[in-house]
PDB file of C-alpha atoms in Angstrom:
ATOM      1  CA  UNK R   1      73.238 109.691  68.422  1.00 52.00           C
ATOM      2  CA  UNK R   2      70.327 107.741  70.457  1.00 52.00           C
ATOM      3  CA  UNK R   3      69.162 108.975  73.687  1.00 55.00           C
ATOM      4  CA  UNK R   4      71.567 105.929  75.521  1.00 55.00           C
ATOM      5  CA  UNK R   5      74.426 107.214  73.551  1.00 51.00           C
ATOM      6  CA  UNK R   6      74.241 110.166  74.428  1.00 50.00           C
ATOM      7  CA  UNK R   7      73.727 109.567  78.133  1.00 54.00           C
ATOM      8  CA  UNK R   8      76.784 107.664  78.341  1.00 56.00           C
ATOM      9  CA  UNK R   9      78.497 109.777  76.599  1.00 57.00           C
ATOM     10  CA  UNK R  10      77.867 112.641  79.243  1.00 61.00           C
ATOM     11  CA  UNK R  11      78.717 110.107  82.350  1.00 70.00           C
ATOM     12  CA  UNK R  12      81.917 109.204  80.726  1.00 62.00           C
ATOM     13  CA  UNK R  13      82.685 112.878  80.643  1.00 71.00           C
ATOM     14  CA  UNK R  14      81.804 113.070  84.073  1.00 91.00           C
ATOM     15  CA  UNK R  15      84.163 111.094  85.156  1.00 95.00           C
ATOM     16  CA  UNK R  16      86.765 112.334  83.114  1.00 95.00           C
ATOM     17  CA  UNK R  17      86.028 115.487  84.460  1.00 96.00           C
ATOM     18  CA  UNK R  18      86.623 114.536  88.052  1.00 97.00           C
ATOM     19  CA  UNK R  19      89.631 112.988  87.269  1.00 97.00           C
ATOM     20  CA  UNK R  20      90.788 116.213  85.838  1.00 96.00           C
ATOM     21  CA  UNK R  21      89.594 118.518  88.406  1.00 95.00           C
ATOM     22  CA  UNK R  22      92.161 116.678  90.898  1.00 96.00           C
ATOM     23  CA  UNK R  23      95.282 118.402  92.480  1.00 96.00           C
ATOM     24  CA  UNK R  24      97.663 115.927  90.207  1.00 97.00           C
ATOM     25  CA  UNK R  25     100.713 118.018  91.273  1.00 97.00           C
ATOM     26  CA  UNK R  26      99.986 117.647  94.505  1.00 97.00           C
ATOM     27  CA  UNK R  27      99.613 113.691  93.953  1.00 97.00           C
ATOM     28  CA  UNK R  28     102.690 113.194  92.191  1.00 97.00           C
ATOM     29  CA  UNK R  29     104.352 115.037  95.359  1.00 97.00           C
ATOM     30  CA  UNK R  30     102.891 112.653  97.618  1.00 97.00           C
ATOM     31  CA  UNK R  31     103.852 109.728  95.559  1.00 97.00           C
ATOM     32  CA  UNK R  32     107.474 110.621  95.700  1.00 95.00           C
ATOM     33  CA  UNK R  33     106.945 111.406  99.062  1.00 94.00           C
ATOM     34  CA  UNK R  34     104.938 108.126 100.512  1.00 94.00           C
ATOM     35  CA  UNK R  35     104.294 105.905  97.712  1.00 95.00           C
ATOM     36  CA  UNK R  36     100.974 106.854  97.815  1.00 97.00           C
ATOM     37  CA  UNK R  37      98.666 110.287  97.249  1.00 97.00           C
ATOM     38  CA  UNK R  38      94.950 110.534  97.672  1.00 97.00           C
ATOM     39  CA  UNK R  39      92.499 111.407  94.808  1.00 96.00           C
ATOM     40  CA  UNK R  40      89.174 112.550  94.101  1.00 87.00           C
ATOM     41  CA  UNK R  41      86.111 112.172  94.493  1.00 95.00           C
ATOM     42  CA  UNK R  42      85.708 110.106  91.956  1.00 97.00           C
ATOM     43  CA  UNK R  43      82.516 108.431  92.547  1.00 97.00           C
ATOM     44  CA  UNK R  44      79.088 110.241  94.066  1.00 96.00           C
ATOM     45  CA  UNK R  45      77.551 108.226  96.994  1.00 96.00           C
ATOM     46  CA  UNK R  46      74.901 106.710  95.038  1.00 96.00           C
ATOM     47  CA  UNK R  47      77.836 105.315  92.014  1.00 97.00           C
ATOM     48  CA  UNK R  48      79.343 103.503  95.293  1.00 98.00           C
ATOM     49  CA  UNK R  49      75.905 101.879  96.349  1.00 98.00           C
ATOM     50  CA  UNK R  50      75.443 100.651  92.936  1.00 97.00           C
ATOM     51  CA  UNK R  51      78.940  99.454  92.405  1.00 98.00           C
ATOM     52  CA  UNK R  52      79.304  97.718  95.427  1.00 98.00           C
ATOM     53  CA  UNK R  53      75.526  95.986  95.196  1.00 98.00           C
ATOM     54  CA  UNK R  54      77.124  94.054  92.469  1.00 98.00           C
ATOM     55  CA  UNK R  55      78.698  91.936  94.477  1.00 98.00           C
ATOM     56  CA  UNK R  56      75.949  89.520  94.720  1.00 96.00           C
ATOM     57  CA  UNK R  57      75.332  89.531  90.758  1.00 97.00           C
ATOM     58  CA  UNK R  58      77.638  86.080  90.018  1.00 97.00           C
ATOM     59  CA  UNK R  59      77.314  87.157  86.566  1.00 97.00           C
ATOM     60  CA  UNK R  60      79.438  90.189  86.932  1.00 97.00           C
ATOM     61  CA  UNK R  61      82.639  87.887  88.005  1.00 98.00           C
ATOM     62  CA  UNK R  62      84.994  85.700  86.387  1.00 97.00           C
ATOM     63  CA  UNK R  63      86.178  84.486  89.806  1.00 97.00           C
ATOM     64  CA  UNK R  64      85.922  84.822  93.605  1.00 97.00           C
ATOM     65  CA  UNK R  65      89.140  84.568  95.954  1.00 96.00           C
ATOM     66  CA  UNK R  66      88.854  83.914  99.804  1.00 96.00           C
ATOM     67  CA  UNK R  67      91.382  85.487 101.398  1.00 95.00           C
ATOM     68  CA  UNK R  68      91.351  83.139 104.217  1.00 94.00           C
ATOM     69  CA  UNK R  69      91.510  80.016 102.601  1.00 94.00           C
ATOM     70  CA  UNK R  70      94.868  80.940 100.926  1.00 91.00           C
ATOM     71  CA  UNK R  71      95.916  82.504 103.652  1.00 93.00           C
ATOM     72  CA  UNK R  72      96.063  86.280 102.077  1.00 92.00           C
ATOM     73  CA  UNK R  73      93.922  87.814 105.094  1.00 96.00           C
ATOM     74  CA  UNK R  74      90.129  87.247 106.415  1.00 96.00           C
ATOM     75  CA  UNK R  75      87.618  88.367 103.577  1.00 95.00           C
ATOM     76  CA  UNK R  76      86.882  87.874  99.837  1.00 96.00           C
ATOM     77  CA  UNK R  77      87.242  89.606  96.932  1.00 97.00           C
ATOM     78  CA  UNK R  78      86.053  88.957  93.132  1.00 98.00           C
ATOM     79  CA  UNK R  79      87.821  89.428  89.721  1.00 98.00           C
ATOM     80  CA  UNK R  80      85.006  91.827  87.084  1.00 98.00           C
ATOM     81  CA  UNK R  81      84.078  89.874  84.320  1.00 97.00           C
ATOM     82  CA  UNK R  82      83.435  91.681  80.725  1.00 95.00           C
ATOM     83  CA  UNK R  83      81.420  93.651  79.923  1.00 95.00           C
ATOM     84  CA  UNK R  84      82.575  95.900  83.109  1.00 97.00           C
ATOM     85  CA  UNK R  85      80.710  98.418  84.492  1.00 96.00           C
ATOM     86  CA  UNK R  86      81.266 101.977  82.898  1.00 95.00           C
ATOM     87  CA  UNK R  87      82.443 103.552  86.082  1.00 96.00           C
ATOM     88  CA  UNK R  88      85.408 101.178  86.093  1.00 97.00           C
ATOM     89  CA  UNK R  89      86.211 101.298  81.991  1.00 97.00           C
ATOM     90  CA  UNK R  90      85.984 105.556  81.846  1.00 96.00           C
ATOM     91  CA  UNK R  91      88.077 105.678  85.419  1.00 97.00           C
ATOM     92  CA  UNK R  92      90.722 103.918  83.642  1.00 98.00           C
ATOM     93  CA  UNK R  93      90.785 105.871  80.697  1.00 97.00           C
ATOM     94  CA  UNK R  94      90.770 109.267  82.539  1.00 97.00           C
ATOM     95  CA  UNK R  95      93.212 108.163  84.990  1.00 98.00           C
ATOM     96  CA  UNK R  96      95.983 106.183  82.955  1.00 98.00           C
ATOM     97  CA  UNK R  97      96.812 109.506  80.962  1.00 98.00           C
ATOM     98  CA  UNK R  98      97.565 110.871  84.427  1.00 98.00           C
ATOM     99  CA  UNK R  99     100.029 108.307  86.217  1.00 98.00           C
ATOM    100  CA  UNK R 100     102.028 107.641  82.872  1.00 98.00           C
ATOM    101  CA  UNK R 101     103.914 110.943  83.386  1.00 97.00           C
ATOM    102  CA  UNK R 102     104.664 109.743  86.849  1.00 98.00           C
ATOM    103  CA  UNK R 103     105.572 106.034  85.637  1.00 98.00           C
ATOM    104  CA  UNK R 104     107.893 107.042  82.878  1.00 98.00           C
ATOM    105  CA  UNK R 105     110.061 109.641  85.804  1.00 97.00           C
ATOM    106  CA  UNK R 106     109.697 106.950  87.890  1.00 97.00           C
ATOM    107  CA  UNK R 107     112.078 104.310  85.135  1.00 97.00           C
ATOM    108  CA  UNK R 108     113.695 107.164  83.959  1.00 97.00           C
ATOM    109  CA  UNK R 109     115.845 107.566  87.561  1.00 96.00           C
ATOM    110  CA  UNK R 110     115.644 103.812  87.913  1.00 96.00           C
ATOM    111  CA  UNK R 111     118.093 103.251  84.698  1.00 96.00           C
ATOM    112  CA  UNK R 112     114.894 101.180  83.293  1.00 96.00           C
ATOM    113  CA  UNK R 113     113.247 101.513  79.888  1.00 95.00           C
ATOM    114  CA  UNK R 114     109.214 102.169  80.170  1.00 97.00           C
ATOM    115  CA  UNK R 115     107.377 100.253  78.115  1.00 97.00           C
ATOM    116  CA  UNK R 116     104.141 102.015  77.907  1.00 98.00           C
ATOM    117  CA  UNK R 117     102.260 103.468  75.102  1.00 98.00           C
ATOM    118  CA  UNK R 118     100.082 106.759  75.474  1.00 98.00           C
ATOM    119  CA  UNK R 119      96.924 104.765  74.868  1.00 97.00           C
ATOM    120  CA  UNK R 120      95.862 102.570  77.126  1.00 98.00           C
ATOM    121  CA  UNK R 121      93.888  99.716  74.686  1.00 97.00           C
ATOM    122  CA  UNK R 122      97.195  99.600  73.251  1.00 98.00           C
ATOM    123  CA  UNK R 123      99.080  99.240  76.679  1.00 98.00           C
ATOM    124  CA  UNK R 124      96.512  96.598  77.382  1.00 98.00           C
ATOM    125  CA  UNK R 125      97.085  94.665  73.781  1.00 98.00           C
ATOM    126  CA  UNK R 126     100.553  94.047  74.854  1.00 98.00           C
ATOM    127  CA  UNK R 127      99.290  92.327  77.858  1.00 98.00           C
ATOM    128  CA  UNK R 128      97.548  89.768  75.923  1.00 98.00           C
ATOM    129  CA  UNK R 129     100.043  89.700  73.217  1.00 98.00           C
ATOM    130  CA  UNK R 130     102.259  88.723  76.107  1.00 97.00           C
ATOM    131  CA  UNK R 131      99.714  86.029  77.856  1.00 98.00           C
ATOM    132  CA  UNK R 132      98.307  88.508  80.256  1.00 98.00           C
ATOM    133  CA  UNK R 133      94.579  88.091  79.208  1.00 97.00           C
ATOM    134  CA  UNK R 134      92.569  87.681  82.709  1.00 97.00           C
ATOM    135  CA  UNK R 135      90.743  91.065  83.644  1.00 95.00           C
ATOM    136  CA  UNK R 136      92.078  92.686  87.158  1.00 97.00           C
ATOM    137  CA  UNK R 137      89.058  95.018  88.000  1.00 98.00           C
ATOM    138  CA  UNK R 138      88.265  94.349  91.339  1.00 98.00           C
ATOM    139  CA  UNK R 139      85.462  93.987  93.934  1.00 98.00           C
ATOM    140  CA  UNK R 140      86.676  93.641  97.364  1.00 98.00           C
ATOM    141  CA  UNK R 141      84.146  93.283 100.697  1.00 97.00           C
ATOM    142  CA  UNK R 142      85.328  93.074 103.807  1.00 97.00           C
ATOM    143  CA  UNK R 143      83.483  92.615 107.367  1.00 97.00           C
ATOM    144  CA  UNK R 144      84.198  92.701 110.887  1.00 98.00           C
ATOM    145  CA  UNK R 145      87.176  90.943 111.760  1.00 98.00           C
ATOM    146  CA  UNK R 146      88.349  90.922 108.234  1.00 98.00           C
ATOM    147  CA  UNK R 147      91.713  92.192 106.826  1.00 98.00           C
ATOM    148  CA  UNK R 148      94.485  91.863 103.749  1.00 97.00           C
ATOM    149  CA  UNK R 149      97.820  90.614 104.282  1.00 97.00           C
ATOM    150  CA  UNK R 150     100.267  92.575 102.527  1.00 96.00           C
ATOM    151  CA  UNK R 151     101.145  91.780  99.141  1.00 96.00           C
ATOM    152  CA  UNK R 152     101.825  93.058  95.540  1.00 95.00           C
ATOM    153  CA  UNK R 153      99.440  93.127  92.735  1.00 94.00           C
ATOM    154  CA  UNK R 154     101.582  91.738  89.634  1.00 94.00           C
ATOM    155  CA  UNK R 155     100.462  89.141  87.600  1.00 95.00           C
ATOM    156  CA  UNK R 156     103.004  88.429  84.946  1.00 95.00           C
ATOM    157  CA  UNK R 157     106.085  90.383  83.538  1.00 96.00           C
ATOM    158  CA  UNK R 158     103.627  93.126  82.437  1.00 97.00           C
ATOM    159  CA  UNK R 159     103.314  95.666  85.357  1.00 97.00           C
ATOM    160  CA  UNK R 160     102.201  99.226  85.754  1.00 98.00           C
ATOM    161  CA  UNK R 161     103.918 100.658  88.573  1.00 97.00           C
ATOM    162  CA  UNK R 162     100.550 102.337  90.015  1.00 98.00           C
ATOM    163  CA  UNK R 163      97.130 101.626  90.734  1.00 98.00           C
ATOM    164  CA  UNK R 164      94.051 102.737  92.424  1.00 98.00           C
ATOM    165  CA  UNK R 165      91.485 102.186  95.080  1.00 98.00           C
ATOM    166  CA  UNK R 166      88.391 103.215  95.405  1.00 98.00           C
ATOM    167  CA  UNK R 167      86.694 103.379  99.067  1.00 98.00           C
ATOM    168  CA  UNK R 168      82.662 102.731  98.397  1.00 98.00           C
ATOM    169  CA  UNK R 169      81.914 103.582 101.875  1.00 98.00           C
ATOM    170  CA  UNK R 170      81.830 106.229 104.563  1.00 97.00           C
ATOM    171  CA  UNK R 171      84.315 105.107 106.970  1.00 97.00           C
ATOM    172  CA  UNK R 172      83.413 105.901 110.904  1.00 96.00           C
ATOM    173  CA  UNK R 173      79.670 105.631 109.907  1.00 97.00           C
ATOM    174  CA  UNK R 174      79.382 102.692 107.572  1.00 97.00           C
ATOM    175  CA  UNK R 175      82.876 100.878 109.223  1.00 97.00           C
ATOM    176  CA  UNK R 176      85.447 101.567 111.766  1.00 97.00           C
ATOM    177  CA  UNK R 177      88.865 100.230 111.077  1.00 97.00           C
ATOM    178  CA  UNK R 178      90.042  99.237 107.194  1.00 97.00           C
ATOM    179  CA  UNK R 179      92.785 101.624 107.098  1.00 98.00           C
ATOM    180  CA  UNK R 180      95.086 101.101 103.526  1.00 98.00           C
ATOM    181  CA  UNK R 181      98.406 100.123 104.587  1.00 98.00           C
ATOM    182  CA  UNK R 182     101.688 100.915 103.068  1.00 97.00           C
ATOM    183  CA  UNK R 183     104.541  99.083 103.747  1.00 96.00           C
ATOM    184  CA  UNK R 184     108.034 100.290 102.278  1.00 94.00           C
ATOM    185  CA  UNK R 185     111.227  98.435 102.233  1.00 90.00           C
ATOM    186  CA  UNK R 186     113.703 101.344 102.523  1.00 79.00           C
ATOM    187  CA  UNK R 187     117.702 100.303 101.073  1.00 73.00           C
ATOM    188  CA  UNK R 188     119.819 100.535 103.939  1.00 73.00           C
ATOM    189  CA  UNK R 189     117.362 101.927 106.566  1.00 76.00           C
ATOM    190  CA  UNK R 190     114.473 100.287 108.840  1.00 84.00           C
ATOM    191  CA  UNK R 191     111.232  99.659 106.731  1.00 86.00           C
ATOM    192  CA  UNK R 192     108.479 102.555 106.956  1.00 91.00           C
ATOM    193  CA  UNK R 193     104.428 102.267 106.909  1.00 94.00           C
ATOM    194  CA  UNK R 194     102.069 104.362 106.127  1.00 95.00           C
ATOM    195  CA  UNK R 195      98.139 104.173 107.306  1.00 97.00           C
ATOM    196  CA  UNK R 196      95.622 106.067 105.190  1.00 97.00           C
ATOM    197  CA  UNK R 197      91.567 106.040 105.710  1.00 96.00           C
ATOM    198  CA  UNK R 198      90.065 106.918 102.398  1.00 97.00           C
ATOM    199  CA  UNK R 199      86.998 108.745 102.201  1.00 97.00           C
ATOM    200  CA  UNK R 200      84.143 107.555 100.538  1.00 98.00           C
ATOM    201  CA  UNK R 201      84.075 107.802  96.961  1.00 98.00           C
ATOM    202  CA  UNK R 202      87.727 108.782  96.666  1.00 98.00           C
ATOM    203  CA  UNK R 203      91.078 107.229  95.409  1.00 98.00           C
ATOM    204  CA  UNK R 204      93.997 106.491  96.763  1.00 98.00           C
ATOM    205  CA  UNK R 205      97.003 105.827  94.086  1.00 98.00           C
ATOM    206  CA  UNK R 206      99.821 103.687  95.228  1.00 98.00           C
ATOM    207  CA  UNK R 207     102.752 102.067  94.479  1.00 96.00           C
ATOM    208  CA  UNK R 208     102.281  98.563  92.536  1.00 95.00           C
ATOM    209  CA  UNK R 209     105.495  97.216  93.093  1.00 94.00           C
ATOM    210  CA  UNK R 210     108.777  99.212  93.848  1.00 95.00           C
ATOM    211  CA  UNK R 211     109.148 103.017  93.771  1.00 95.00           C
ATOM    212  CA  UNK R 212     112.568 105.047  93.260  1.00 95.00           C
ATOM    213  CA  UNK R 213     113.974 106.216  96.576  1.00 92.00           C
ATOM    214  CA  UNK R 214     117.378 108.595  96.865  1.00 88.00           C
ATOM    215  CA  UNK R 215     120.241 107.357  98.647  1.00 82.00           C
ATOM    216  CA  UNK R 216     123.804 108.687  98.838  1.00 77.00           C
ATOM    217  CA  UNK R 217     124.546 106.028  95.910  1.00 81.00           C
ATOM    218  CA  UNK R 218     122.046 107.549  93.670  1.00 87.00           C
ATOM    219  CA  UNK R 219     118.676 106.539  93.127  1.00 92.00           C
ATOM    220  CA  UNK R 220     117.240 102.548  93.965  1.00 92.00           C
ATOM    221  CA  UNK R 221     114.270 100.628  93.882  1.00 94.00           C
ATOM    222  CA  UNK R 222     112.527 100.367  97.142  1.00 94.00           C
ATOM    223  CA  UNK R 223     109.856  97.460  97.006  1.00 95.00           C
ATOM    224  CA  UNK R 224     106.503  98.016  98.287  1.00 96.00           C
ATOM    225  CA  UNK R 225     103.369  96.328  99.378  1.00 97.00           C
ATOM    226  CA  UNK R 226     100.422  97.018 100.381  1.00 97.00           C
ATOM    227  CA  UNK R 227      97.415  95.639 102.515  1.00 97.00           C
ATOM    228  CA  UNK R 228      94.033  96.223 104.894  1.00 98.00           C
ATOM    229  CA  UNK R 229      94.018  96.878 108.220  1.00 98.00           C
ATOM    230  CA  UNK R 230      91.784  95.001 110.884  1.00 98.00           C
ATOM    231  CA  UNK R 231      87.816  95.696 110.241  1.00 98.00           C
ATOM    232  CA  UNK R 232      86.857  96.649 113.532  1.00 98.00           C
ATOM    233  CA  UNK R 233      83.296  97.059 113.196  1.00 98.00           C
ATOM    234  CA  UNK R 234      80.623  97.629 110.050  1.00 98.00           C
ATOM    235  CA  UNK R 235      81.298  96.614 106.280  1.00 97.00           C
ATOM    236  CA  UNK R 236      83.970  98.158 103.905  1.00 97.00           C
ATOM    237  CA  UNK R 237      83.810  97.411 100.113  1.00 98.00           C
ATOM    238  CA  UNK R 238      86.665  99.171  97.763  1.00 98.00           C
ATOM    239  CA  UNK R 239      87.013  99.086  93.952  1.00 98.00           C
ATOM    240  CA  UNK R 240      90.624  98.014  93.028  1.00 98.00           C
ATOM    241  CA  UNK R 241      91.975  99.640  89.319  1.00 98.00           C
ATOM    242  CA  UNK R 242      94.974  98.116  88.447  1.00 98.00           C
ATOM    243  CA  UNK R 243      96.642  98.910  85.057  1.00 98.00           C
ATOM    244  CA  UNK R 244      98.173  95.372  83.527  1.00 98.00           C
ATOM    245  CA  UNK R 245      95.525  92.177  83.324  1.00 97.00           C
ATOM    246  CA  UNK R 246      96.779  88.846  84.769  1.00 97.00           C
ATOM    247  CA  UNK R 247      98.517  85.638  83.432  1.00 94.00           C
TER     248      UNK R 247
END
């Protein structure tokens, strides 16, 4: 094994490792709970500097999106292009493992069959198999004044119920403002949100589309979306891992 080899080898373990070292018991509580449970860290301050310099590297994208001009928010975002960066490929492989249990329980009391596999290469084959071959990795910078309407990350017929995002800044030093917002469509009740400020370098893991919620007719399927709050001052980058590609 070469020097480079070996060296990646050792990050990719690092990462694992973090992954591993969280409280995912505590997670999955919070998930049933809020639709939503914080993680990590995952990445050291200087992964998030490097991560979120990329945004200027054009080369590193497949494509761009301003929020504003489709009238999704005030800000932009980009899509990773392959090859991604490591942090981003050994993230998903040490945290997929971890929200299948909690996808599967999740179907299970919904009445629905889960389609995914253990690995997820293979989860990601059926994707494309199915026409779902656009990466979803994403790079998302916002500034003052900018925001993200709420909305659902889905893509095609392929979905994984959860996802993650990754705050690369220090919020009240490098921005003020940017909370993650959580909005829940409750059967039969008023509709409840949930604001969360993510600490730099760690994950938040949320609901993708619907969650199961218990009622007095048994369990249903509450949908969910999800969104930015105003950027009041400062600049707020966040890595987005979500767990199906794109149509």
């Amino acid at each position: 094994m070469s020097e480079r080899e070996s060296s990646q080898r050792e990050r990719a373990l690092t990462y694992h490792d973090r992954v591993q070292a969280a409280d995912w018991t505590r997670v999955a509580t919070e998930l049933d709970e809020l639709g939503c449970g914080q993680v990590g860290p995952l990445l050291e301050p200087e992964e998030t500097k490097e991560i979120a310099a990329l945004y200027g590297d054009d080369d590193r994208f497949r494509s761009t999106v301003d929020m504003a001009r489709h009238r999704f928010g005030q800000g932009d975002y980009r899509y990773f292009a392959e090859p991604f960066p490591e942090a981003v490929v050994e993230l998903k492989r040490a945290l997929y493992p971890r929200l299948l249990p909690v996808a599967r329980d999740w179907w299970t009391r919904l009445g629905r069959e889960a389609p995914w596999p253990d690995d997820l290469d293979e989860w990601l084959d059926m994707c494309h198999a199915a026409g779902q071959t656009k990466s979803t990795p994403i790079l998302l910078r916002y500034r003052e004044g900018d925001w993200n309407a709420l909305h659902r990350d889905l893509y095609g017929e392929l979905v994984f119920p959860l996802q993650v995002v990754i705050n690369l800044n220090d919020p009240g030093v490098d921005h003020t403002g940017g909370e993650f917002l959580l909005y829940e469509q409750r059967p039969r009740a008023q509709s409840r949100g949930t604001a969360t400020l993510i600490p730099h370098g760690h994950g938040l893991v949320f609901t993708t589309r619907d969650r199961p919620v218990r009622g007095a007719r048994g369990w249903s399927a509450a949908p969910v979306r999800h969104g930015v709050s105003v950027i009041r001052s400062g600049e707020r980058f966040t890595l987005a891992l979500v767990f199906h590609d794109a149509a």
